[in-house]
PDB file of C-alpha atoms in Angstrom:
ATOM      1  CA  MET X   1     122.257  15.584 -15.186  1.00 70.00           C
ATOM      2  CA  VAL X   2     120.200  14.577 -12.145  1.00 81.00           C
ATOM      3  CA  MET X   3     121.539  16.078  -8.912  1.00 88.00           C
ATOM      4  CA  LYS X   4     121.522  13.802  -5.866  1.00 88.00           C
ATOM      5  CA  TRP X   5     122.623  14.081  -2.276  1.00 93.00           C
ATOM      6  CA  ASP X   6     123.287  10.467  -1.343  1.00 87.00           C
ATOM      7  CA  ASN X   7     119.938   8.818  -2.203  1.00 90.00           C
ATOM      8  CA  LYS X   8     117.873  12.024  -2.149  1.00 96.00           C
ATOM      9  CA  ARG X   9     117.144  14.600  -4.823  1.00 98.00           C
ATOM     10  CA  TYR X  10     117.388  17.434  -2.324  1.00 98.00           C
ATOM     11  CA  TYR X  11     120.116  18.645   0.025  1.00 98.00           C
ATOM     12  CA  ASN X  12     118.713  17.177   3.210  1.00 97.00           C
ATOM     13  CA  LEU X  13     119.882  18.015   6.711  1.00 97.00           C
ATOM     14  CA  ASN X  14     120.926  14.469   7.589  1.00 95.00           C
ATOM     15  CA  TYR X  15     123.253  14.341   4.570  1.00 96.00           C
ATOM     16  CA  PHE X  16     124.679  17.786   5.339  1.00 97.00           C
ATOM     17  CA  LEU X  17     125.450  16.923   8.969  1.00 97.00           C
ATOM     18  CA  ARG X  18     127.037  13.589   8.066  1.00 95.00           C
ATOM     19  CA  GLN X  19     129.251  15.338   5.531  1.00 96.00           C
ATOM     20  CA  LYS X  20     130.213  18.055   8.005  1.00 97.00           C
ATOM     21  CA  PHE X  21     130.868  15.897  11.071  1.00 96.00           C
ATOM     22  CA  GLY X  22     131.618  12.507   9.521  1.00 95.00           C
ATOM     23  CA  GLU X  23     128.993  10.646  11.552  1.00 94.00           C
ATOM     24  CA  LYS X  24     125.371  10.654  12.649  1.00 93.00           C
ATOM     25  CA  VAL X  25     124.344  13.922  14.330  1.00 96.00           C
ATOM     26  CA  MET X  26     121.084  14.082  16.290  1.00 95.00           C
ATOM     27  CA  LYS X  27     119.076  17.184  17.076  1.00 95.00           C
ATOM     28  CA  ILE X  28     117.701  17.311  20.627  1.00 95.00           C
ATOM     29  CA  SER X  29     114.684  19.602  20.999  1.00 93.00           C
ATOM     30  CA  LEU X  30     114.636  21.709  24.157  1.00 95.00           C
ATOM     31  CA  ASP X  31     112.232  23.921  26.065  1.00 93.00           C
ATOM     32  CA  ALA X  32     114.415  26.386  27.980  1.00 93.00           C
ATOM     33  CA  GLY X  33     111.484  28.020  29.774  1.00 91.00           C
ATOM     34  CA  PHE X  34     111.269  31.192  27.680  1.00 93.00           C
ATOM     35  CA  THR X  35     108.152  33.022  26.584  1.00 92.00           C
ATOM     36  CA  CYS X  36     107.471  35.208  23.538  1.00 93.00           C
ATOM     37  CA  PRO X  37     106.802  38.939  23.003  1.00 91.00           C
ATOM     38  CA  ASN X  38     103.749  37.876  21.037  1.00 88.00           C
ATOM     39  CA  ARG X  39     102.353  36.205  24.153  1.00 89.00           C
ATOM     40  CA  ASP X  40     103.372  38.370  27.092  1.00 86.00           C
ATOM     41  CA  GLY X  41     101.864  41.607  25.777  1.00 87.00           C
ATOM     42  CA  THR X  42     105.064  43.238  24.513  1.00 89.00           C
ATOM     43  CA  ARG X  43     103.876  42.803  20.920  1.00 86.00           C
ATOM     44  CA  SER X  44     100.565  41.062  21.456  1.00 86.00           C
ATOM     45  CA  LYS X  45      98.870  38.382  23.529  1.00 82.00           C
ATOM     46  CA  GLY X  46      97.890  34.897  22.500  1.00 80.00           C
ATOM     47  CA  GLY X  47     100.822  34.336  20.147  1.00 83.00           C
ATOM     48  CA  CYS X  48     100.689  33.553  16.444  1.00 89.00           C
ATOM     49  CA  ILE X  49      97.304  31.949  15.858  1.00 87.00           C
ATOM     50  CA  PHE X  50      98.826  28.640  14.678  1.00 89.00           C
ATOM     51  CA  CYS X  51     101.219  28.271  17.616  1.00 84.00           C
ATOM     52  CA  SER X  52     100.446  25.562  20.168  1.00 77.00           C
ATOM     53  CA  PRO X  53     100.196  26.287  23.921  1.00 72.00           C
ATOM     54  CA  ARG X  54     103.714  24.832  24.262  1.00 67.00           C
ATOM     55  CA  GLY X  55     105.152  27.372  21.863  1.00 57.00           C
ATOM     56  CA  SER X  56     105.800  24.863  19.074  1.00 67.00           C
ATOM     57  CA  GLY X  57     107.795  22.759  21.506  1.00 53.00           C
ATOM     58  CA  ASP X  58     105.311  19.896  21.635  1.00 58.00           C
ATOM     59  CA  PHE X  59     107.967  17.235  21.140  1.00 57.00           C
ATOM     60  CA  THR X  60     110.391  18.505  23.779  1.00 63.00           C
ATOM     61  CA  MET X  61     110.795  16.609  27.046  1.00 57.00           C
ATOM     62  CA  GLU X  62     108.730  18.025  29.905  1.00 64.00           C
ATOM     63  CA  ALA X  63     111.412  18.129  32.595  1.00 57.00           C
ATOM     64  CA  ASP X  64     111.829  21.597  34.147  1.00 78.00           C
ATOM     65  CA  ASP X  65     115.601  21.211  34.393  1.00 89.00           C
ATOM     66  CA  LEU X  66     117.253  21.921  31.023  1.00 94.00           C
ATOM     67  CA  SER X  67     120.158  19.555  31.627  1.00 94.00           C
ATOM     68  CA  LYS X  68     117.773  16.763  32.588  1.00 93.00           C
ATOM     69  CA  GLN X  69     115.698  17.398  29.463  1.00 92.00           C
ATOM     70  CA  PHE X  70     118.760  16.941  27.319  1.00 95.00           C
ATOM     71  CA  ASP X  71     119.863  13.787  29.126  1.00 94.00           C
ATOM     72  CA  GLU X  72     116.426  12.160  28.902  1.00 92.00           C
ATOM     73  CA  ALA X  73     116.090  12.939  25.188  1.00 92.00           C
ATOM     74  CA  LYS X  74     119.616  11.673  24.544  1.00 93.00           C
ATOM     75  CA  ALA X  75     118.836   8.402  26.350  1.00 92.00           C
ATOM     76  CA  MET X  76     115.781   7.892  24.133  1.00 90.00           C
ATOM     77  CA  MET X  77     117.762   8.560  20.960  1.00 90.00           C
ATOM     78  CA  ASN X  78     120.517   6.206  22.047  1.00 87.00           C
ATOM     79  CA  LYS X  79     118.037   3.324  21.906  1.00 86.00           C
ATOM     80  CA  LYS X  80     117.959   3.788  18.129  1.00 86.00           C
ATOM     81  CA  TRP X  81     121.408   5.261  17.437  1.00 86.00           C
ATOM     82  CA  LYS X  82     124.124   3.955  19.737  1.00 82.00           C
ATOM     83  CA  ASN X  83     126.788   6.372  18.553  1.00 83.00           C
ATOM     84  CA  GLY X  84     126.777   9.913  17.297  1.00 88.00           C
ATOM     85  CA  LYS X  85     127.007  13.566  18.146  1.00 96.00           C
ATOM     86  CA  TYR X  86     124.338  16.063  19.199  1.00 97.00           C
ATOM     87  CA  ILE X  87     123.000  19.509  18.405  1.00 98.00           C
ATOM     88  CA  GLY X  88     121.043  21.210  21.153  1.00 97.00           C
ATOM     89  CA  TYR X  89     117.937  22.670  19.515  1.00 97.00           C
ATOM     90  CA  PHE X  90     116.381  25.512  21.519  1.00 96.00           C
ATOM     91  CA  GLN X  91     112.950  25.115  19.965  1.00 94.00           C
ATOM     92  CA  ALA X  92     110.050  26.144  22.200  1.00 90.00           C
ATOM     93  CA  TYR X  93     108.863  29.772  22.197  1.00 92.00           C
ATOM     94  CA  THR X  94     111.397  32.551  21.455  1.00 95.00           C
ATOM     95  CA  ASN X  95     114.901  31.501  22.419  1.00 96.00           C
ATOM     96  CA  THR X  96     116.607  34.893  22.362  1.00 97.00           C
ATOM     97  CA  TYR X  97     113.893  36.612  24.398  1.00 96.00           C
ATOM     98  CA  ALA X  98     115.552  36.957  27.809  1.00 96.00           C
ATOM     99  CA  PRO X  99     118.360  38.938  29.441  1.00 97.00           C
ATOM    100  CA  VAL X 100     121.658  38.037  27.831  1.00 98.00           C
ATOM    101  CA  GLU X 101     123.094  36.581  31.054  1.00 97.00           C
ATOM    102  CA  VAL X 102     120.136  34.160  31.215  1.00 97.00           C
ATOM    103  CA  LEU X 103     120.647  33.186  27.590  1.00 98.00           C
ATOM    104  CA  ARG X 104     124.368  32.653  28.148  1.00 98.00           C
ATOM    105  CA  GLU X 105     123.791  30.305  31.095  1.00 97.00           C
ATOM    106  CA  LYS X 106     121.244  28.197  29.205  1.00 97.00           C
ATOM    107  CA  TYR X 107     123.214  27.985  25.960  1.00 98.00           C
ATOM    108  CA  TYR X 108     126.418  26.971  27.724  1.00 98.00           C
ATOM    109  CA  THR X 109     124.585  24.409  29.862  1.00 97.00           C
ATOM    110  CA  ILE X 110     123.921  22.478  26.658  1.00 97.00           C
ATOM    111  CA  LEU X 111     127.100  23.392  24.789  1.00 97.00           C
ATOM    112  CA  ASN X 112     129.191  21.934  27.619  1.00 97.00           C
ATOM    113  CA  LYS X 113     127.440  18.563  27.403  1.00 97.00           C
ATOM    114  CA  GLU X 114     129.478  15.609  26.176  1.00 94.00           C
ATOM    115  CA  ASN X 115     129.436  15.091  22.393  1.00 95.00           C
ATOM    116  CA  VAL X 116     127.504  18.288  21.672  1.00 97.00           C
ATOM    117  CA  VAL X 117     128.890  19.711  18.437  1.00 98.00           C
ATOM    118  CA  GLY X 118     126.498  22.602  17.892  1.00 98.00           C
ATOM    119  CA  LEU X 119     123.482  24.658  18.846  1.00 98.00           C
ATOM    120  CA  ALA X 120     120.352  25.639  16.959  1.00 98.00           C
ATOM    121  CA  VAL X 121     118.414  28.632  18.263  1.00 98.00           C
ATOM    122  CA  ALA X 122     114.845  29.241  17.097  1.00 97.00           C
ATOM    123  CA  THR X 123     113.688  32.829  17.472  1.00 97.00           C
ATOM    124  CA  ARG X 124     111.842  35.786  16.006  1.00 96.00           C
ATOM    125  CA  PRO X 125     113.556  38.393  13.801  1.00 97.00           C
ATOM    126  CA  ASP X 126     112.372  41.125  16.183  1.00 96.00           C
ATOM    127  CA  CYS X 127     114.184  39.572  19.167  1.00 97.00           C
ATOM    128  CA  LEU X 128     117.820  40.088  18.213  1.00 98.00           C
ATOM    129  CA  PRO X 129     119.126  43.137  20.096  1.00 97.00           C
ATOM    130  CA  ASP X 130     122.817  44.010  19.877  1.00 98.00           C
ATOM    131  CA  ASP X 131     123.872  42.259  23.094  1.00 98.00           C
ATOM    132  CA  VAL X 132     122.172  39.040  21.988  1.00 98.00           C
ATOM    133  CA  LEU X 133     123.815  39.275  18.572  1.00 98.00           C
ATOM    134  CA  GLU X 134     127.176  39.643  20.324  1.00 98.00           C
ATOM    135  CA  LEU X 135     126.487  36.503  22.371  1.00 98.00           C
ATOM    136  CA  LEU X 136     125.500  34.582  19.254  1.00 98.00           C
ATOM    137  CA  GLU X 137     128.686  35.751  17.554  1.00 98.00           C
ATOM    138  CA  GLU X 138     130.678  34.481  20.543  1.00 98.00           C
ATOM    139  CA  LEU X 139     128.951  31.093  20.305  1.00 98.00           C
ATOM    140  CA  ASN X 140     129.525  30.999  16.570  1.00 98.00           C
ATOM    141  CA  ASP X 141     133.268  31.262  17.200  1.00 98.00           C
ATOM    142  CA  LYS X 142     133.139  28.288  19.579  1.00 97.00           C
ATOM    143  CA  THR X 143     130.785  25.817  17.916  1.00 98.00           C
ATOM    144  CA  TYR X 144     128.590  25.097  14.923  1.00 98.00           C
ATOM    145  CA  LEU X 145     125.554  27.373  15.215  1.00 98.00           C
ATOM    146  CA  TRP X 146     122.475  28.216  13.262  1.00 98.00           C
ATOM    147  CA  VAL X 147     119.731  30.707  14.110  1.00 98.00           C
ATOM    148  CA  GLU X 148     116.266  29.783  12.936  1.00 98.00           C
ATOM    149  CA  LEU X 149     114.025  32.713  11.995  1.00 98.00           C
ATOM    150  CA  GLY X 150     110.262  32.281  11.894  1.00 95.00           C
ATOM    151  CA  LEU X 151     109.258  34.143   8.739  1.00 97.00           C
ATOM    152  CA  GLN X 152     106.315  31.915   7.721  1.00 97.00           C
ATOM    153  CA  THR X 153     105.180  34.144   4.819  1.00 98.00           C
ATOM    154  CA  ILE X 154     106.154  37.313   2.963  1.00 98.00           C
ATOM    155  CA  LYS X 155     102.511  38.260   2.384  1.00 98.00           C
ATOM    156  CA  GLU X 156     101.793  41.076   4.829  1.00 97.00           C
ATOM    157  CA  GLU X 157      98.042  40.452   4.771  1.00 97.00           C
ATOM    158  CA  THR X 158      98.595  36.886   5.943  1.00 97.00           C
ATOM    159  CA  ALA X 159     101.182  37.977   8.515  1.00 96.00           C
ATOM    160  CA  LYS X 160      98.601  40.277  10.089  1.00 95.00           C
ATOM    161  CA  LEU X 161      95.914  37.591   9.983  1.00 95.00           C
ATOM    162  CA  VAL X 162      98.096  35.082  11.837  1.00 94.00           C
ATOM    163  CA  ASN X 163      99.277  37.761  14.305  1.00 92.00           C
ATOM    164  CA  ARG X 164     102.960  37.408  13.415  1.00 94.00           C
ATOM    165  CA  GLY X 165     103.670  40.778  14.960  1.00 93.00           C
ATOM    166  CA  TYR X 166     106.378  42.235  12.714  1.00 95.00           C
ATOM    167  CA  PRO X 167     106.735  43.414   9.071  1.00 96.00           C
ATOM    168  CA  LEU X 168     108.870  41.755   6.406  1.00 97.00           C
ATOM    169  CA  GLU X 169     111.540  44.462   6.701  1.00 98.00           C
ATOM    170  CA  THR X 170     112.280  43.232  10.233  1.00 97.00           C
ATOM    171  CA  TYR X 171     113.186  39.815   8.874  1.00 98.00           C
ATOM    172  CA  VAL X 172     115.381  41.401   6.188  1.00 98.00           C
ATOM    173  CA  LYS X 173     117.200  43.463   8.832  1.00 98.00           C
ATOM    174  CA  ALA X 174     117.741  40.409  11.061  1.00 98.00           C
ATOM    175  CA  VAL X 175     119.250  38.481   8.149  1.00 98.00           C
ATOM    176  CA  GLU X 176     121.622  41.379   7.458  1.00 98.00           C
ATOM    177  CA  GLU X 177     122.758  41.551  11.097  1.00 98.00           C
ATOM    178  CA  LEU X 178     123.344  37.805  11.367  1.00 98.00           C
ATOM    179  CA  LYS X 179     125.217  37.724   8.066  1.00 97.00           C
ATOM    180  CA  LYS X 180     127.553  40.500   9.270  1.00 97.00           C
ATOM    181  CA  ARG X 181     128.618  38.085  11.985  1.00 98.00           C
ATOM    182  CA  ASN X 182     128.857  35.037   9.685  1.00 98.00           C
ATOM    183  CA  ILE X 183     126.107  33.267  11.609  1.00 98.00           C
ATOM    184  CA  ASN X 184     124.219  30.549   9.747  1.00 98.00           C
ATOM    185  CA  ILE X 185     120.530  31.252   9.181  1.00 98.00           C
ATOM    186  CA  VAL X 186     117.634  28.854   8.663  1.00 98.00           C
ATOM    187  CA  THR X 187     114.317  30.370   7.605  1.00 98.00           C
ATOM    188  CA  HIS X 188     111.032  28.798   8.625  1.00 97.00           C
ATOM    189  CA  CYS X 189     108.137  28.955   6.118  1.00 97.00           C
ATOM    190  CA  ILE X 190     104.610  27.608   6.622  1.00 97.00           C
ATOM    191  CA  LEU X 191     102.716  26.257   3.627  1.00 98.00           C
ATOM    192  CA  GLY X 192      98.923  26.300   3.765  1.00 96.00           C
ATOM    193  CA  LEU X 193      98.249  29.412   5.845  1.00 96.00           C
ATOM    194  CA  PRO X 194      94.630  30.678   5.717  1.00 95.00           C
ATOM    195  CA  GLY X 195      93.754  32.427   2.456  1.00 93.00           C
ATOM    196  CA  GLU X 196      97.095  31.839   0.748  1.00 96.00           C
ATOM    197  CA  THR X 197      97.200  30.562  -2.809  1.00 97.00           C
ATOM    198  CA  LYS X 198      99.834  28.267  -4.268  1.00 97.00           C
ATOM    199  CA  GLU X 199     101.350  31.333  -5.927  1.00 98.00           C
ATOM    200  CA  ASP X 200     101.558  33.135  -2.555  1.00 98.00           C
ATOM    201  CA  MET X 201     103.426  30.216  -1.018  1.00 98.00           C
ATOM    202  CA  ILE X 202     105.849  29.907  -3.917  1.00 98.00           C
ATOM    203  CA  ARG X 203     106.547  33.650  -3.760  1.00 98.00           C
ATOM    204  CA  THR X 204     107.594  33.234  -0.126  1.00 98.00           C
ATOM    205  CA  VAL X 205     109.905  30.345  -1.026  1.00 98.00           C
ATOM    206  CA  ASP X 206     111.336  32.296  -3.977  1.00 98.00           C
ATOM    207  CA  PHE X 207     112.057  35.218  -1.658  1.00 98.00           C
ATOM    208  CA  VAL X 208     113.884  33.038   0.872  1.00 98.00           C
ATOM    209  CA  ALA X 209     115.740  31.240  -1.919  1.00 97.00           C
ATOM    210  CA  HIS X 210     117.333  34.550  -2.885  1.00 97.00           C
ATOM    211  CA  THR X 211     118.314  35.681   0.619  1.00 94.00           C
ATOM    212  CA  LYS X 212     121.490  33.559   0.447  1.00 87.00           C
ATOM    213  CA  THR X 213     120.734  32.057   3.838  1.00 95.00           C
ATOM    214  CA  GLN X 214     122.108  28.617   4.577  1.00 97.00           C
ATOM    215  CA  GLY X 215     118.932  26.640   5.231  1.00 98.00           C
ATOM    216  CA  ILE X 216     115.165  26.538   4.926  1.00 98.00           C
ATOM    217  CA  LYS X 217     112.320  24.731   6.672  1.00 97.00           C
ATOM    218  CA  LEU X 218     109.137  24.063   4.714  1.00 98.00           C
ATOM    219  CA  HIS X 219     106.455  23.269   7.235  1.00 96.00           C
ATOM    220  CA  LEU X 220     102.967  21.977   6.499  1.00 96.00           C
ATOM    221  CA  LEU X 221     100.385  23.981   8.408  1.00 95.00           C
ATOM    222  CA  HIS X 222      98.656  21.752  10.901  1.00 92.00           C
ATOM    223  CA  LEU X 223      95.834  22.803  13.172  1.00 93.00           C
ATOM    224  CA  MET X 224      96.167  22.057  16.876  1.00 92.00           C
ATOM    225  CA  LYS X 225      93.514  22.113  19.562  1.00 92.00           C
ATOM    226  CA  ASP X 226      93.509  25.136  21.877  1.00 90.00           C
ATOM    227  CA  THR X 227      95.030  27.492  19.291  1.00 91.00           C
ATOM    228  CA  PRO X 228      93.370  30.725  18.120  1.00 91.00           C
ATOM    229  CA  MET X 229      93.318  29.385  14.555  1.00 93.00           C
ATOM    230  CA  VAL X 230      90.607  26.879  15.496  1.00 94.00           C
ATOM    231  CA  GLU X 231      88.100  29.729  15.259  1.00 93.00           C
ATOM    232  CA  LEU X 232      89.003  30.354  11.608  1.00 93.00           C
ATOM    233  CA  TYR X 233      88.607  26.650  10.902  1.00 94.00           C
ATOM    234  CA  GLU X 234      85.175  26.554  12.503  1.00 94.00           C
ATOM    235  CA  GLU X 235      84.162  29.590  10.424  1.00 94.00           C
ATOM    236  CA  GLY X 236      85.191  27.786   7.237  1.00 93.00           C
ATOM    237  CA  LYS X 237      88.137  30.118   6.567  1.00 92.00           C
ATOM    238  CA  LEU X 238      90.829  27.451   6.701  1.00 94.00           C
ATOM    239  CA  ARG X 239      91.202  24.619   4.196  1.00 93.00           C
ATOM    240  CA  PHE X 240      93.558  21.702   4.707  1.00 95.00           C
ATOM    241  CA  MET X 241      95.624  20.670   1.705  1.00 96.00           C
ATOM    242  CA  GLU X 242      95.313  17.119   0.432  1.00 97.00           C
ATOM    243  CA  LYS X 243      98.454  15.007   0.604  1.00 97.00           C
ATOM    244  CA  ASP X 244      99.001  14.824  -3.175  1.00 98.00           C
ATOM    245  CA  GLU X 245      98.465  18.561  -3.474  1.00 98.00           C
ATOM    246  CA  TYR X 246     101.059  19.184  -0.779  1.00 98.00           C
ATOM    247  CA  VAL X 247     103.580  16.770  -2.293  1.00 98.00           C
ATOM    248  CA  ASP X 248     103.338  18.529  -5.666  1.00 98.00           C
ATOM    249  CA  LEU X 249     103.730  21.914  -3.985  1.00 98.00           C
ATOM    250  CA  ILE X 250     106.869  20.758  -2.167  1.00 98.00           C
ATOM    251  CA  VAL X 251     108.408  19.557  -5.425  1.00 98.00           C
ATOM    252  CA  ASP X 252     107.573  22.905  -7.050  1.00 98.00           C
ATOM    253  CA  CYS X 253     109.294  24.655  -4.150  1.00 98.00           C
ATOM    254  CA  LEU X 254     112.370  22.418  -4.181  1.00 98.00           C
ATOM    255  CA  GLU X 255     112.935  23.161  -7.848  1.00 98.00           C
ATOM    256  CA  ARG X 256     113.190  26.863  -6.965  1.00 98.00           C
ATOM    257  CA  ILE X 257     115.582  26.523  -4.022  1.00 98.00           C
ATOM    258  CA  PRO X 258     119.319  26.768  -4.843  1.00 97.00           C
ATOM    259  CA  SER X 259     121.235  23.514  -4.621  1.00 96.00           C
ATOM    260  CA  HIS X 260     123.533  24.811  -1.839  1.00 96.00           C
ATOM    261  CA  MET X 261     120.671  25.617   0.586  1.00 98.00           C
ATOM    262  CA  VAL X 262     120.145  22.870   3.167  1.00 98.00           C
ATOM    263  CA  ILE X 263     116.589  21.560   3.497  1.00 98.00           C
ATOM    264  CA  HIS X 264     115.911  21.208   7.216  1.00 97.00           C
ATOM    265  CA  ARG X 265     112.266  20.134   6.936  1.00 97.00           C
ATOM    266  CA  LEU X 266     109.722  19.239   4.266  1.00 97.00           C
ATOM    267  CA  THR X 267     106.584  18.557   6.268  1.00 94.00           C
ATOM    268  CA  GLY X 268     105.210  18.940   9.769  1.00 84.00           C
ATOM    269  CA  ASP X 269     103.166  16.981  12.248  1.00 77.00           C
ATOM    270  CA  GLY X 270     101.714  17.450  15.686  1.00 81.00           C
ATOM    271  CA  PRO X 271     100.922  15.248  18.677  1.00 87.00           C
ATOM    272  CA  ARG X 272      98.224  12.777  17.673  1.00 89.00           C
ATOM    273  CA  ALA X 273      96.040  13.657  20.662  1.00 90.00           C
ATOM    274  CA  THR X 274      95.883  17.391  19.888  1.00 90.00           C
ATOM    275  CA  LEU X 275      96.054  17.432  16.080  1.00 93.00           C
ATOM    276  CA  ILE X 276      92.828  18.458  14.348  1.00 95.00           C
ATOM    277  CA  GLY X 277      94.187  18.201  10.819  1.00 94.00           C
ATOM    278  CA  PRO X 278      95.305  17.352   8.299  1.00 95.00           C
ATOM    279  CA  ARG X 279      95.401  13.879   9.803  1.00 95.00           C
ATOM    280  CA  TRP X 280      97.413  12.447   6.916  1.00 96.00           C
ATOM    281  CA  SER X 281     100.383  14.435   8.202  1.00 95.00           C
ATOM    282  CA  LEU X 282     100.743  11.936  11.057  1.00 94.00           C
ATOM    283  CA  ASN X 283     102.214   9.462   8.541  1.00 94.00           C
ATOM    284  CA  LYS X 284     105.393  11.489   8.231  1.00 93.00           C
ATOM    285  CA  TRP X 285     107.514   8.872   6.486  1.00 94.00           C
ATOM    286  CA  GLU X 286     104.749   8.186   4.000  1.00 96.00           C
ATOM    287  CA  VAL X 287     104.718  11.893   3.113  1.00 97.00           C
ATOM    288  CA  LEU X 288     108.502  12.036   2.748  1.00 97.00           C
ATOM    289  CA  ASN X 289     108.554   8.889   0.633  1.00 97.00           C
ATOM    290  CA  SER X 290     105.841  10.380  -1.584  1.00 98.00           C
ATOM    291  CA  ILE X 291     108.008  13.482  -2.103  1.00 98.00           C
ATOM    292  CA  ASP X 292     110.959  11.277  -3.094  1.00 97.00           C
ATOM    293  CA  ASP X 293     108.738   9.365  -5.523  1.00 98.00           C
ATOM    294  CA  ARG X 294     107.278  12.538  -7.038  1.00 98.00           C
ATOM    295  CA  LEU X 295     110.742  13.982  -7.658  1.00 98.00           C
ATOM    296  CA  ILE X 296     111.607  10.845  -9.592  1.00 97.00           C
ATOM    297  CA  GLU X 297     108.285  10.815 -11.473  1.00 98.00           C
ATOM    298  CA  ARG X 298     108.816  14.412 -12.557  1.00 97.00           C
ATOM    299  CA  ASP X 299     112.522  13.843 -13.255  1.00 96.00           C
ATOM    300  CA  THR X 300     113.433  16.873 -11.185  1.00 97.00           C
ATOM    301  CA  TRP X 301     115.533  17.898  -8.176  1.00 98.00           C
ATOM    302  CA  GLN X 302     116.358  20.797  -5.869  1.00 98.00           C
ATOM    303  CA  GLY X 303     117.554  23.826  -7.776  1.00 97.00           C
ATOM    304  CA  LYS X 304     116.539  22.625 -11.226  1.00 97.00           C
ATOM    305  CA  LYS X 305     114.544  25.819 -11.863  1.00 97.00           C
ATOM    306  CA  PHE X 306     116.455  28.211  -9.604  1.00 97.00           C
ATOM    307  CA  SER X 307     117.815  31.329 -11.274  1.00 90.00           C
ATOM    308  CA  LEU X 308     119.561  34.369  -9.828  1.00 82.00           C
TER     309      LEU X 308
END
């Protein structure tokens, strides 16, 4: 029997949020002015080699004031969707990397906004000290919350190459601590990292699929100007996947992800002006439609090949 979530063959975030809240829910990306221990010298300098100068917050509004950022993004979204609720997505840099009183003020600034029904906090597994975990637990009791952990890969050789700055066991420990507090977890994986084979990427997805976390992001590696990874590209050590190759890989991954795990992302793109490649990623809807078509062609769906 073919499994479907509305008109999709995977448990997509839009479907999940509509089921949970009964209406359209929009994610508003925010840059709260944080930095990262991989940039300020605590772990390293320069950040992960794929990370843009804006700390992966390239699509956040540029207003310095957090409240104004939210309001401007909301106004833009309201041109397309007149009604709905909102999730404040703390996206840029590391959003638990600050004194807890600073975090509290910023989180509640957004949580107290009208029609905000939840928060999403993107961070690193090595930036969850006890006082921050306590704050997240407090938030989790008040609203819908997920914490997004940037794992990217389970291959330690690749993690060192991209300057991730922590071992796999740190991710495992962070998952354990968040689970103790019943906090939802979304794991971020990058497909196409330098030197990784298809088998390497699928092993990472298989690992995450068995962590019993609530969500996963599968992100196409894209190369941005002014990132350290440009050097690898110029040396011929980075190959961009072709679109068809990527679509097939995504379908292979979806088959291995349990049917209860929410798919938060299946591709990735960057600002047109700073994206080096792959340029086909700019046609996001074309990529997503190709994934839908390939699932049908292969008569498959999320979880079809998952086993405990």
